[in-house]
mmCIF file of C-alpha atoms in Angstrom:
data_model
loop_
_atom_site.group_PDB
_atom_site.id
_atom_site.type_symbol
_atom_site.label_atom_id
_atom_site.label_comp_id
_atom_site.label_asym_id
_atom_site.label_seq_id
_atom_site.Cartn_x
_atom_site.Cartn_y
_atom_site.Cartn_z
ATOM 1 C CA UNK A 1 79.968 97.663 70.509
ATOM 2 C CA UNK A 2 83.345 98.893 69.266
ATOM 3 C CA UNK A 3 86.932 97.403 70.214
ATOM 4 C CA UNK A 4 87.522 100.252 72.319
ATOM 5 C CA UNK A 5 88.720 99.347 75.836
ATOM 6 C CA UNK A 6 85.961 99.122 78.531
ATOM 7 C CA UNK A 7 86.160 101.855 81.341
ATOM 8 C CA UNK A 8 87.438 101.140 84.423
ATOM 9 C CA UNK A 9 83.568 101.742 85.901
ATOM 10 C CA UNK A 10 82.123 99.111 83.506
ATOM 11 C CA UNK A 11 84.457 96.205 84.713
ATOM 12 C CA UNK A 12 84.174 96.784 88.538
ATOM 13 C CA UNK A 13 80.309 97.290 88.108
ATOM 14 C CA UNK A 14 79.969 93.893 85.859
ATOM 15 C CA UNK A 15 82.605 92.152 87.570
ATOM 16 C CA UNK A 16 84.449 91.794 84.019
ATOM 17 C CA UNK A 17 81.517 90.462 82.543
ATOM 18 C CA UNK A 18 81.488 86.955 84.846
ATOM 19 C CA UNK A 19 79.046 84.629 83.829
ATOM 20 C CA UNK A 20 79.058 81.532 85.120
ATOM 21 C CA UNK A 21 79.047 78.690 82.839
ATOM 22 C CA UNK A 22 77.165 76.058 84.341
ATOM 23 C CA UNK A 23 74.198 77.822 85.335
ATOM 24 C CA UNK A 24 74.236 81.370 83.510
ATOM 25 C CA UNK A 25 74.010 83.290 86.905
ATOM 26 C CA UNK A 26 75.115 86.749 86.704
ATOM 27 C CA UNK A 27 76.796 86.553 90.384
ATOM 28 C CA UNK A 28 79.710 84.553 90.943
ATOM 29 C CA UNK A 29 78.965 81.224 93.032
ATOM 30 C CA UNK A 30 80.504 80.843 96.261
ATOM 31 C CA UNK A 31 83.027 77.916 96.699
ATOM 32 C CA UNK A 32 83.545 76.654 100.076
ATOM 33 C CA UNK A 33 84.932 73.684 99.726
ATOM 34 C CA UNK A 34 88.741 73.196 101.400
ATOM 35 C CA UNK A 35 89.863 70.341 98.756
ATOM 36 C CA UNK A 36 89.716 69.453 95.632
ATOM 37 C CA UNK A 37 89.264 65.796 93.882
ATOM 38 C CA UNK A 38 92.883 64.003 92.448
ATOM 39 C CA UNK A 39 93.117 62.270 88.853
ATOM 40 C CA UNK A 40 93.083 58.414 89.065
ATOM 41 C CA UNK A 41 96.846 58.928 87.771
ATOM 42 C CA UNK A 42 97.633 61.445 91.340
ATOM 43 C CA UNK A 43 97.290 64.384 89.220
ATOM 44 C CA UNK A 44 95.480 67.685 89.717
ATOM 45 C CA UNK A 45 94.407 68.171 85.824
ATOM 46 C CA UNK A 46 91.822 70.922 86.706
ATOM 47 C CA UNK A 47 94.203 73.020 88.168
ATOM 48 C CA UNK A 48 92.589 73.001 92.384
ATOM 49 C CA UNK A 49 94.646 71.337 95.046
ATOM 50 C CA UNK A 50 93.796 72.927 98.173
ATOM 51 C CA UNK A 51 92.042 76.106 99.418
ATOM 52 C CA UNK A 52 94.513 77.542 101.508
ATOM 53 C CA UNK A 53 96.475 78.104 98.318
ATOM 54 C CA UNK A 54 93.589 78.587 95.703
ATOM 55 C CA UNK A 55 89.651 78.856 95.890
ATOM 56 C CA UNK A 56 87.957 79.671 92.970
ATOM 57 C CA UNK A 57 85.657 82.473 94.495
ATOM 58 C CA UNK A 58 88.995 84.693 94.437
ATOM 59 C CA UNK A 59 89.334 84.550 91.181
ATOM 60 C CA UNK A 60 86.826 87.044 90.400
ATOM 61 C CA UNK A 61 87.713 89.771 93.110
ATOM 62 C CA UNK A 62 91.230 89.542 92.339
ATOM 63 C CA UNK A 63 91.110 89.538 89.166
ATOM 64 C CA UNK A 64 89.108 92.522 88.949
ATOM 65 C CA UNK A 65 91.551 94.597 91.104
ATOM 66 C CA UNK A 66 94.475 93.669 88.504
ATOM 67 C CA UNK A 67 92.666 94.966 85.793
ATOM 68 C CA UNK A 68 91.982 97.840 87.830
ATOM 69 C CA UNK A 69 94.954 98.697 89.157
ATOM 70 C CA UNK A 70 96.796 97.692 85.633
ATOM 71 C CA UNK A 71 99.108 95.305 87.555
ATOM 72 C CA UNK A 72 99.935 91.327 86.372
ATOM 73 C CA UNK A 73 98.077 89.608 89.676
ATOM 74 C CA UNK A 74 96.428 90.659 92.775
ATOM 75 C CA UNK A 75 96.352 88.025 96.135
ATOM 76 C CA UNK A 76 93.665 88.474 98.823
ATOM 77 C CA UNK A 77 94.332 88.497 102.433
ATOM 78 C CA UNK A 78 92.821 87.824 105.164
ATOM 79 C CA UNK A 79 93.320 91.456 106.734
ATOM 80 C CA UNK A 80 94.728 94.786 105.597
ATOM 81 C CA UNK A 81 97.481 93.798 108.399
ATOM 82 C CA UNK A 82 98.185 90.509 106.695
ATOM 83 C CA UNK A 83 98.666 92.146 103.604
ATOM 84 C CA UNK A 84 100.931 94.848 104.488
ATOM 85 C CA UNK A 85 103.183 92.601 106.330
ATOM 86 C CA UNK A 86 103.148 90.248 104.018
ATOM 87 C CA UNK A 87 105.594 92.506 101.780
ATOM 88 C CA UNK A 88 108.064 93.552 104.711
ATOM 89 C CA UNK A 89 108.320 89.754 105.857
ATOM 90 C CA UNK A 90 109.463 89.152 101.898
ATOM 91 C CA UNK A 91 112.337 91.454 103.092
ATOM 92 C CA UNK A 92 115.485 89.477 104.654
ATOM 93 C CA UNK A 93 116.634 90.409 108.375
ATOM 94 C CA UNK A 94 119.265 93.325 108.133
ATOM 95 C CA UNK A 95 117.442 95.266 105.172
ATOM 96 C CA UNK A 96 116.499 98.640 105.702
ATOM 97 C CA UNK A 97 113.069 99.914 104.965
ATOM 98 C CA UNK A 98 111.462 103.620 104.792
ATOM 99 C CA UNK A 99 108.367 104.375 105.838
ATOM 100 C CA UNK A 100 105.968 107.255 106.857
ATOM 101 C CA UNK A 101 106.401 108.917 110.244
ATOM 102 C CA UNK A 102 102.492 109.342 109.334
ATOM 103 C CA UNK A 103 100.599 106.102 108.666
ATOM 104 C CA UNK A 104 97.851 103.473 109.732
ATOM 105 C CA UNK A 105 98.869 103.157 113.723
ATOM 106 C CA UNK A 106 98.283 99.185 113.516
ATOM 107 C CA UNK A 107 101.436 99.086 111.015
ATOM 108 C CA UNK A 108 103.673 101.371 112.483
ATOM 109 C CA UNK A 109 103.481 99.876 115.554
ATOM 110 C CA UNK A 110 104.102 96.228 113.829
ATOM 111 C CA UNK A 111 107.249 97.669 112.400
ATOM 112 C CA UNK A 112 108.351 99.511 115.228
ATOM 113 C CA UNK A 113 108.311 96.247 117.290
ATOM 114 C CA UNK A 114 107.942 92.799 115.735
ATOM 115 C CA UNK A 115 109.948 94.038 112.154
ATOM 116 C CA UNK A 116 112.563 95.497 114.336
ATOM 117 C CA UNK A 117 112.695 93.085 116.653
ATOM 118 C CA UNK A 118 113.018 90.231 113.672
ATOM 119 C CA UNK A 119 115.797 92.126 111.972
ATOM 120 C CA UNK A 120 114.593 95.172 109.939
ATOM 121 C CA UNK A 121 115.836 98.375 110.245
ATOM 122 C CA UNK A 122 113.036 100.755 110.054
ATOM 123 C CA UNK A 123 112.994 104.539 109.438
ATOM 124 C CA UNK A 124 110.083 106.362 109.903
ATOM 125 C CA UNK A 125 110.010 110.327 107.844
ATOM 126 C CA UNK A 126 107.796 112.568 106.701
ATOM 127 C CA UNK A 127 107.302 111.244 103.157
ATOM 128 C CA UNK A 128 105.558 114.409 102.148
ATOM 129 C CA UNK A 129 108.626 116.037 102.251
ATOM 130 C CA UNK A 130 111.055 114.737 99.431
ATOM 131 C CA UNK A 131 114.196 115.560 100.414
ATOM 132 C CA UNK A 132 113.163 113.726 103.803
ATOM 133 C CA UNK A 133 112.837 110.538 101.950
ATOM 134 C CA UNK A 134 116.341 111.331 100.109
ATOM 135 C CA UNK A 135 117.882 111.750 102.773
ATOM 136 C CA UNK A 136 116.520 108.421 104.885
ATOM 137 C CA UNK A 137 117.605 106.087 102.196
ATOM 138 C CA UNK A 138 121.022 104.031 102.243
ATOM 139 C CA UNK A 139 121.683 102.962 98.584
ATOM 140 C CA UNK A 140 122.263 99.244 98.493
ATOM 141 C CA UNK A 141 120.937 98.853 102.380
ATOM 142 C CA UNK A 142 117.609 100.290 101.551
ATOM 143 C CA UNK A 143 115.290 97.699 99.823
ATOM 144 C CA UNK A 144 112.025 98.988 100.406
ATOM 145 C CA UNK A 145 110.415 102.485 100.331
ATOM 146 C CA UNK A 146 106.058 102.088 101.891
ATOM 147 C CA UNK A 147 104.203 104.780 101.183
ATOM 148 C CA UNK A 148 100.685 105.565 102.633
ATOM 149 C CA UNK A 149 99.016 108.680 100.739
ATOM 150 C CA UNK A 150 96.858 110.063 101.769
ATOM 151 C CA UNK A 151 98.159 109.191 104.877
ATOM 152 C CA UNK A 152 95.699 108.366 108.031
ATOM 153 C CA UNK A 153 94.950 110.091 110.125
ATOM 154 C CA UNK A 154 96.137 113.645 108.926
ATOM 155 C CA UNK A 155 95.938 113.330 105.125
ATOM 156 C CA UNK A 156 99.680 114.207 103.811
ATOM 157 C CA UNK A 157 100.138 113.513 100.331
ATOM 158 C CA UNK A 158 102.860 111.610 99.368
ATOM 159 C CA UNK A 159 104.556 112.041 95.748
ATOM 160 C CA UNK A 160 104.629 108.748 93.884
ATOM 161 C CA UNK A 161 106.547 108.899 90.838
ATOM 162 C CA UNK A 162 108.852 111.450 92.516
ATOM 163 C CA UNK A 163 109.656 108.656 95.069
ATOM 164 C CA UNK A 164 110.240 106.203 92.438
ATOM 165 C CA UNK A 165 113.031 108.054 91.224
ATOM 166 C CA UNK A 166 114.203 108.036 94.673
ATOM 167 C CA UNK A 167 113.717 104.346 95.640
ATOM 168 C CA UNK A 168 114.599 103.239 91.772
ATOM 169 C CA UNK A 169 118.680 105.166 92.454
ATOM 170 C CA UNK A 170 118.929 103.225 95.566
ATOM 171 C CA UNK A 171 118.218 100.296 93.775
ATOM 172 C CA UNK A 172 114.549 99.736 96.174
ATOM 173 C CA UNK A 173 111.172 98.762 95.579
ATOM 174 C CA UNK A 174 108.360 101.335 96.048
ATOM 175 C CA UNK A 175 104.769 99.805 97.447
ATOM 176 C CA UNK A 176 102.144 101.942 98.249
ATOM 177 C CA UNK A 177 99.063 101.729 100.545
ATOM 178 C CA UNK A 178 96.337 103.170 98.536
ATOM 179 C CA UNK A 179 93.823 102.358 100.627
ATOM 180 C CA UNK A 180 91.746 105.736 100.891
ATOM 181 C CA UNK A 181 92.681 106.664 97.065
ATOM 182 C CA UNK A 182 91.756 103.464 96.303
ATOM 183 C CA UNK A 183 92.092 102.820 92.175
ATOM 184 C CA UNK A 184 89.446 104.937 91.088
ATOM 185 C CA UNK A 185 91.056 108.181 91.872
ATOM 186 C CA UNK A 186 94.894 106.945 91.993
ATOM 187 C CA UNK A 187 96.902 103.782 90.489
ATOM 188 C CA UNK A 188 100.556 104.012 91.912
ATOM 189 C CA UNK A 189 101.473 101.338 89.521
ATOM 190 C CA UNK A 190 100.353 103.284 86.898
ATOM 191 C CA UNK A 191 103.265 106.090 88.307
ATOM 192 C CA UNK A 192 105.742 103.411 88.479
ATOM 193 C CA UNK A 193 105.275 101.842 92.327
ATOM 194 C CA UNK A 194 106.432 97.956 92.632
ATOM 195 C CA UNK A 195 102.933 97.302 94.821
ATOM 196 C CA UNK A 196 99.895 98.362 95.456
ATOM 197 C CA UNK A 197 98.134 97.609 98.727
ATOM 198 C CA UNK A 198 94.754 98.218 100.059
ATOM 199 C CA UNK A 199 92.891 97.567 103.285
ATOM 200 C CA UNK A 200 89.497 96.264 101.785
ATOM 201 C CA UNK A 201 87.869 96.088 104.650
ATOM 202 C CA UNK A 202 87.446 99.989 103.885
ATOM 203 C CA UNK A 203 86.771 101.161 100.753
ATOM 204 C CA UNK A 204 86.889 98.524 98.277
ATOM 205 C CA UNK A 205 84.545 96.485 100.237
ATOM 206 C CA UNK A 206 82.334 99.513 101.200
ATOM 207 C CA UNK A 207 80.281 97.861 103.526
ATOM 208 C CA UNK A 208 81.928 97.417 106.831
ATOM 209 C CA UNK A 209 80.946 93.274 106.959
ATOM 210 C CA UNK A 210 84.667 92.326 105.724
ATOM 211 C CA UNK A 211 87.751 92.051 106.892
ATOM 212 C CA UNK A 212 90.142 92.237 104.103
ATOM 213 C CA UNK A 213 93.513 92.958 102.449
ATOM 214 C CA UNK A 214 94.958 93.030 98.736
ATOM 215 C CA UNK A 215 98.383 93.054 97.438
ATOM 216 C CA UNK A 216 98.300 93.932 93.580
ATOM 217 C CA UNK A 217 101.794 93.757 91.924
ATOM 218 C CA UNK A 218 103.402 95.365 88.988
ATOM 219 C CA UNK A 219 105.328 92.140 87.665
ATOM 220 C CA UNK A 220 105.400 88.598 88.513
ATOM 221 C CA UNK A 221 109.107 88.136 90.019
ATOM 222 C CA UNK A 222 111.161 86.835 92.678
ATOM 223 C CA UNK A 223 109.986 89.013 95.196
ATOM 224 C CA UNK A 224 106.145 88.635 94.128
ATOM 225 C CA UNK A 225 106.682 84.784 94.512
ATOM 226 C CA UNK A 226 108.472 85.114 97.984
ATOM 227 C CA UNK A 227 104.783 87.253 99.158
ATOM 228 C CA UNK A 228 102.914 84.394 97.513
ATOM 229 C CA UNK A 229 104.494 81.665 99.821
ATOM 230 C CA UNK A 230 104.091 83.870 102.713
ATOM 231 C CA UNK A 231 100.551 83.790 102.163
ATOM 232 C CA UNK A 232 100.290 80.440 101.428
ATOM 233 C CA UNK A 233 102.474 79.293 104.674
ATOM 234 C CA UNK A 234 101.109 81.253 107.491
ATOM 235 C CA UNK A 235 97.868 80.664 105.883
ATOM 236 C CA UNK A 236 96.991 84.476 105.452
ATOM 237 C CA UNK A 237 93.867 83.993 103.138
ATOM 238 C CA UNK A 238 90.351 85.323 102.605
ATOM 239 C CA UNK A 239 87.552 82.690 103.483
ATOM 240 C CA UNK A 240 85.250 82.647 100.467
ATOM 241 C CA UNK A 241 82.218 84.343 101.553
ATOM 242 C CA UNK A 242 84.405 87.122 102.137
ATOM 243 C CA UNK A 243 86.222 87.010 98.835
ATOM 244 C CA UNK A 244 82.292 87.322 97.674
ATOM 245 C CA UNK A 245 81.339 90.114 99.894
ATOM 246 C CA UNK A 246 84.535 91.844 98.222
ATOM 247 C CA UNK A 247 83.781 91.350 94.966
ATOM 248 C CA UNK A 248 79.683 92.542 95.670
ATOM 249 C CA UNK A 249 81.193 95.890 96.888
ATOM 250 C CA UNK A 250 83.774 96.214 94.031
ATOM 251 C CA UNK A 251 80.704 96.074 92.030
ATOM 252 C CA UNK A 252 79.836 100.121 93.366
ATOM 253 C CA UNK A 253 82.814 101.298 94.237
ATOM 254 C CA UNK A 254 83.108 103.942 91.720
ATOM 255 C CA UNK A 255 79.803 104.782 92.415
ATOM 256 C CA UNK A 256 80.173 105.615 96.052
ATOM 257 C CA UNK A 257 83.327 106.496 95.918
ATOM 258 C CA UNK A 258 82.397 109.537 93.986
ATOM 259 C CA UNK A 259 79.767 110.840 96.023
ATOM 260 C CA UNK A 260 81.495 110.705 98.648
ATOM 261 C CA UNK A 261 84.399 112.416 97.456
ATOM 262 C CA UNK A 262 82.229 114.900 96.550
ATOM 263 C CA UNK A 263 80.550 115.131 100.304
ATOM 264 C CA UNK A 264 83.540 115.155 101.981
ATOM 265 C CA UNK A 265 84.710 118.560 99.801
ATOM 266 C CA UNK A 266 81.599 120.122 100.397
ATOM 267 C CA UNK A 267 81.803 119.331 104.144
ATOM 268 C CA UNK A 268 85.802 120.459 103.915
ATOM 269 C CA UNK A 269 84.485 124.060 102.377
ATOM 270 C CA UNK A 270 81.976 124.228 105.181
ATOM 271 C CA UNK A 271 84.228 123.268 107.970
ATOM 272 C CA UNK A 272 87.067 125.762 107.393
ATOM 273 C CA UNK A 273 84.602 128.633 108.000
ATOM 274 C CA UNK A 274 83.414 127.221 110.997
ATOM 275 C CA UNK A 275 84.380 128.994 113.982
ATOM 276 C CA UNK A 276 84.927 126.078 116.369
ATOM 277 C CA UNK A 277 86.924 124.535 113.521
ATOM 278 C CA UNK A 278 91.215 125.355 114.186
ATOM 279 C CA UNK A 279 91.720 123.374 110.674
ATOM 280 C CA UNK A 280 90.565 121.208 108.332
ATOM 281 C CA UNK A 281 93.245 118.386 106.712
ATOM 282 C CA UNK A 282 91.811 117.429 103.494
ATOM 283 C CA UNK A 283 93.661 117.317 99.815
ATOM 284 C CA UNK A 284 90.968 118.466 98.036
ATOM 285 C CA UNK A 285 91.433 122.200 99.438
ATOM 286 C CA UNK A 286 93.663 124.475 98.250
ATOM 287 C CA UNK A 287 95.731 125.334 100.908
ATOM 288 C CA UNK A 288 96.098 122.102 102.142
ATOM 289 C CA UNK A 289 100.624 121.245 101.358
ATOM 290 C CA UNK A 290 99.907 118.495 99.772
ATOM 291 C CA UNK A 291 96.806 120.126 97.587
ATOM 292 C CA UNK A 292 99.279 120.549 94.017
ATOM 293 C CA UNK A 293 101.057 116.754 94.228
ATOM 294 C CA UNK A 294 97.053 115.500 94.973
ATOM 295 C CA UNK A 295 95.993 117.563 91.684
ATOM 296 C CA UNK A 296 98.579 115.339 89.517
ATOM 297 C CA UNK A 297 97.989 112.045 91.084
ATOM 298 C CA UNK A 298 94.407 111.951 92.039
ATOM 299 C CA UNK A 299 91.766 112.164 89.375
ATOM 300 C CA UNK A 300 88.148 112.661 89.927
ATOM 301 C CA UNK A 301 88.077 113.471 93.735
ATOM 302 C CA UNK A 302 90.306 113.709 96.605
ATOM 303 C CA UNK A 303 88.911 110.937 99.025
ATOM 304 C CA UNK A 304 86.248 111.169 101.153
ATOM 305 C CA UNK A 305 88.273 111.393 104.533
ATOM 306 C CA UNK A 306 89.138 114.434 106.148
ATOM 307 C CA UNK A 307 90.016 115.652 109.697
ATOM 308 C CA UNK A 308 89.002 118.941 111.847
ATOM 309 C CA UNK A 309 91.087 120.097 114.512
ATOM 310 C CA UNK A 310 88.428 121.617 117.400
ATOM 311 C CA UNK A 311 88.919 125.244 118.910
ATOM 312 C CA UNK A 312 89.669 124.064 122.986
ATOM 313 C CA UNK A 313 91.945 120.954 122.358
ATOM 314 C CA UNK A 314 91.611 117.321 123.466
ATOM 315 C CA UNK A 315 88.438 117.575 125.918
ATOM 316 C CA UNK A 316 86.751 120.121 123.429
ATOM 317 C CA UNK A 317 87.342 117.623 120.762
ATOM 318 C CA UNK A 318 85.776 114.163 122.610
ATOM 319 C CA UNK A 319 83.126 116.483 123.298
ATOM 320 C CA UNK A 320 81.892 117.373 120.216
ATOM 321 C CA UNK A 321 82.308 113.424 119.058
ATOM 322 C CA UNK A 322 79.779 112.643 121.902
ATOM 323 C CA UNK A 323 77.113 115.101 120.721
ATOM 324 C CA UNK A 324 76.683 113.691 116.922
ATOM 325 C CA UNK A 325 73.694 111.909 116.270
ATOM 326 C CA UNK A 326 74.045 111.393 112.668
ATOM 327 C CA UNK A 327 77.733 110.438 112.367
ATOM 328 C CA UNK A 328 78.385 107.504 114.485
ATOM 329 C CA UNK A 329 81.659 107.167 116.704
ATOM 330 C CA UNK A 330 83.322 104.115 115.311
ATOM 331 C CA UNK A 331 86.616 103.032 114.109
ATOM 332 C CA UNK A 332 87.448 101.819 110.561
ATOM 333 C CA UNK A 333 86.241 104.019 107.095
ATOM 334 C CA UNK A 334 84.901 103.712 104.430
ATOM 335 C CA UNK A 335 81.666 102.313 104.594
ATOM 336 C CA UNK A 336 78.408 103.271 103.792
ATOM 337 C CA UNK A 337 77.904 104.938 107.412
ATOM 338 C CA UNK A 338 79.741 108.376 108.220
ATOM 339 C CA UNK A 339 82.178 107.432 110.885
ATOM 340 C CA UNK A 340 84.126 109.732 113.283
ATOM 341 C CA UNK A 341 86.456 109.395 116.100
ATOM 342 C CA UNK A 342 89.104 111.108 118.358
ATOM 343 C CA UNK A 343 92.523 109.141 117.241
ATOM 344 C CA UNK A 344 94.670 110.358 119.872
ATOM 345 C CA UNK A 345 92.864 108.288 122.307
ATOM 346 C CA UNK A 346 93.126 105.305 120.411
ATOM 347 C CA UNK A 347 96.248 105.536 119.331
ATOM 348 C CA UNK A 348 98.279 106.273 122.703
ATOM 349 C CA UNK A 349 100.841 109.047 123.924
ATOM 350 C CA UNK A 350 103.342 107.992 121.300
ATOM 351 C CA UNK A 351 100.815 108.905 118.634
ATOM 352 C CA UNK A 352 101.914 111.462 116.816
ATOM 353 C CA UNK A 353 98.562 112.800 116.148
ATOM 354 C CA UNK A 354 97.303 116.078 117.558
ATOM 355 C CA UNK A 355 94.980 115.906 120.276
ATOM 356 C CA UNK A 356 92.208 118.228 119.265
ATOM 357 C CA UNK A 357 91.836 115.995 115.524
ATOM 358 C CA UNK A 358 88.806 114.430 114.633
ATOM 359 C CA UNK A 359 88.669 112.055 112.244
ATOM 360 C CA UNK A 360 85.989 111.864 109.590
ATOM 361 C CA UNK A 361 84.833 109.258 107.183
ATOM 362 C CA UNK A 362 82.206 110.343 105.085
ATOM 363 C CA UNK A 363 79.802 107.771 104.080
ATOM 364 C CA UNK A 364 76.340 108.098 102.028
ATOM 365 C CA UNK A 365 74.288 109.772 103.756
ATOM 366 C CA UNK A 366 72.587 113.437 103.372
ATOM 367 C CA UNK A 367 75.498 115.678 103.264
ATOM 368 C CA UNK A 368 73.106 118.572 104.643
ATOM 369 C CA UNK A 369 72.655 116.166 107.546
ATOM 370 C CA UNK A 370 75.869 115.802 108.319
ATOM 371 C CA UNK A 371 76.531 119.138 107.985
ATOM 372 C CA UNK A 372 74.131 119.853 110.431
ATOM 373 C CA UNK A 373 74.563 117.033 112.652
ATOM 374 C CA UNK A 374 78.233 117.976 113.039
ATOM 375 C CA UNK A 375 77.621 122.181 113.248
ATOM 376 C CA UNK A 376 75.444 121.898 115.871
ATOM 377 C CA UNK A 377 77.728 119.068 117.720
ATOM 378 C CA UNK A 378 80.855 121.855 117.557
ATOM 379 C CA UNK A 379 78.242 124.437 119.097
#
């Protein structure tokens, strides 16, 4: 073996070569255990106090992420939610944030009440659109620009190290939700961005048996230290068989990742000739807006989520969900399983999603069976 740097695919698959010393097992142990034994003297030599702040079966999962995302440290969380929050409640009450009009509906309806409601002053914009974002930030008010790209449920693609020009003149910090991108196709830290978060209940775990969140940072500073005491004070934290489901999927991520990028284009191709179809939102096609910034900042695929907007609106749409028998209607993504379902009904008449949108998450099955499954369901 040479000294040349291991690939990215090589450390997630052998979970950076773990081996664990007492026994030689090739798979991480699990550590459940809530405490950890004192020194005669009252001292912690080993380094464990408590597993609410530390738990040794992290160690491997986060670790993992940091070297894949090329940040300094990575914390788990105990949801997506948690994680995301986590960064905004680092924030003092009176700062102003920036966010996307566009993004996971859980969030933006966390900011829109509870953040605002604490103190935050919260503007949502397009943040596909640059001069949007330029425009929405106060210098020395505005300390944080979030960024979700692709951005659920209608895919717009936001421009990273653009935005850190933005966010670095008004003297703000830049985090991004990668969550569908997820570090094998884009690293935002990589294009300058503060944080990187991820819902890994979707992707990164793969599986859909996890509920999960990451925060991976760029630098261990002031800020990083106030999201670590969140965690560790409201208690935020991964149980350990979790933290070991995550790190089992981590092992294939690139894996499935790719094929199901490569599904969900296919499918996209497909779609856009389909008759019932009004449009197809995916970054991977050409004229999608957001297709050119996608080329520079996504590498080897474009995601394997897409949308469809159905010919006859809203009841046309639910319809065709209820005729797949293949795809399964379900929320969440990312798993194994191809998922769809209508957002606008889940999301509520503030929702700024269209009615007639589908969304798809393409898992690992036959993509000629989902082809069909979902022709036949738009009739």
């Amino acid at each position: 073996m040479t000294d040349r740097p291991l690939a990215p695919e090589t450390l997630a698959a052998q979970a950076l070569g773990h081996i664990d010393g007492a026994t030689g097992a090739l798979i991480p142990p699990i550590h459940p255990s809530t405490t950890y034994e004192r020194d005669a003297d009252t001292g912690y030599s080993r380094g464990r106090v408590y597993a609410r702040a530390d738990n040794p079966t992290f160690d491997t999962a986060s670790e993992t992420l940091t070297r894949l995302e090329g940040g300094e440290a990575t914390l788990l969380f105990s949801s997506g939610m948690a994680a995301a929050t986590a960064v905004f409640l680092a924030l003092a009450p009176g700062d102003h944030v920036v966010a996307p009009r566009v993004m996971y509906w859980a969030l933006r309806g966390w900011l829109l009440d509870f953040a605002t409601r604490w103190g935050l002053r919260v503007d949502l914009v397009d943040t596909s659109d640059l001069d949007a974002v330029a425009a929405a930030v106060r210098p020395g008010q505005t300390r944080l620009i979030w960024l979700e790209t692709p951005a659920n449920p209608t895919w717009e693609v936001a421009d990273i190290a653009a935005i850190v020009e933005i966010a670095r003149a008004a003297g703000a910090r830049l985090a991004v939700d990668s969550t569908v991108a997820t570090p094998v196709l884009t690293r935002p830290l990589e294009l300058g961005a503060d944080i990187v978060m991820h819902s890994a209940t979707k992707y990164l775990n793969g599986h859909s048996d996890v509920v999960a969140g990451t925060l991976t940072t760029a630098r261990r500073d002031e800020v990083w230290s106030r999201i670590e005491a969140i965690q560790r004070q409201n208690g935020a934290i991964l149980g350990p068989f979790e933290a070991w489901l995550l790190q089992r999927g981590l092992r294939t991520l690139f894996a499935r990742l790719r094929w199901q990028c490569e599904s969900a284009s296919l499918l996209a191709d497909r779609l856009a000739a389909h008759p019932r179809v009004v449009a197809v939102l995916y970054p991977g096609l050409p004229g999608h807006p957001g297709h050119d910034v996608a080329r520079r900042q996504m590498h080897g695929g474009f995601g394997g989520m897409l949308s469809i907007r159905v010919a006859g609106g809203r009841e046309a749409a639910i319809a065709t969900a209820a005729r797949v028998r293949v795809w399964t209607r379900a929320t969440s993504l990312g798993g194994v399983e191809s998922l769809i379902e209508h957002r606008a009904s889940i999301e509520g008449p503030t929702s700024p999603v269209p009615d007639d949108l589908l969304r798809l998450s393409v898992g690992l099955e036959s993509t000629e069976d989902l082809w069909t499954d979902l022709s036949a369901a738009l009739g």
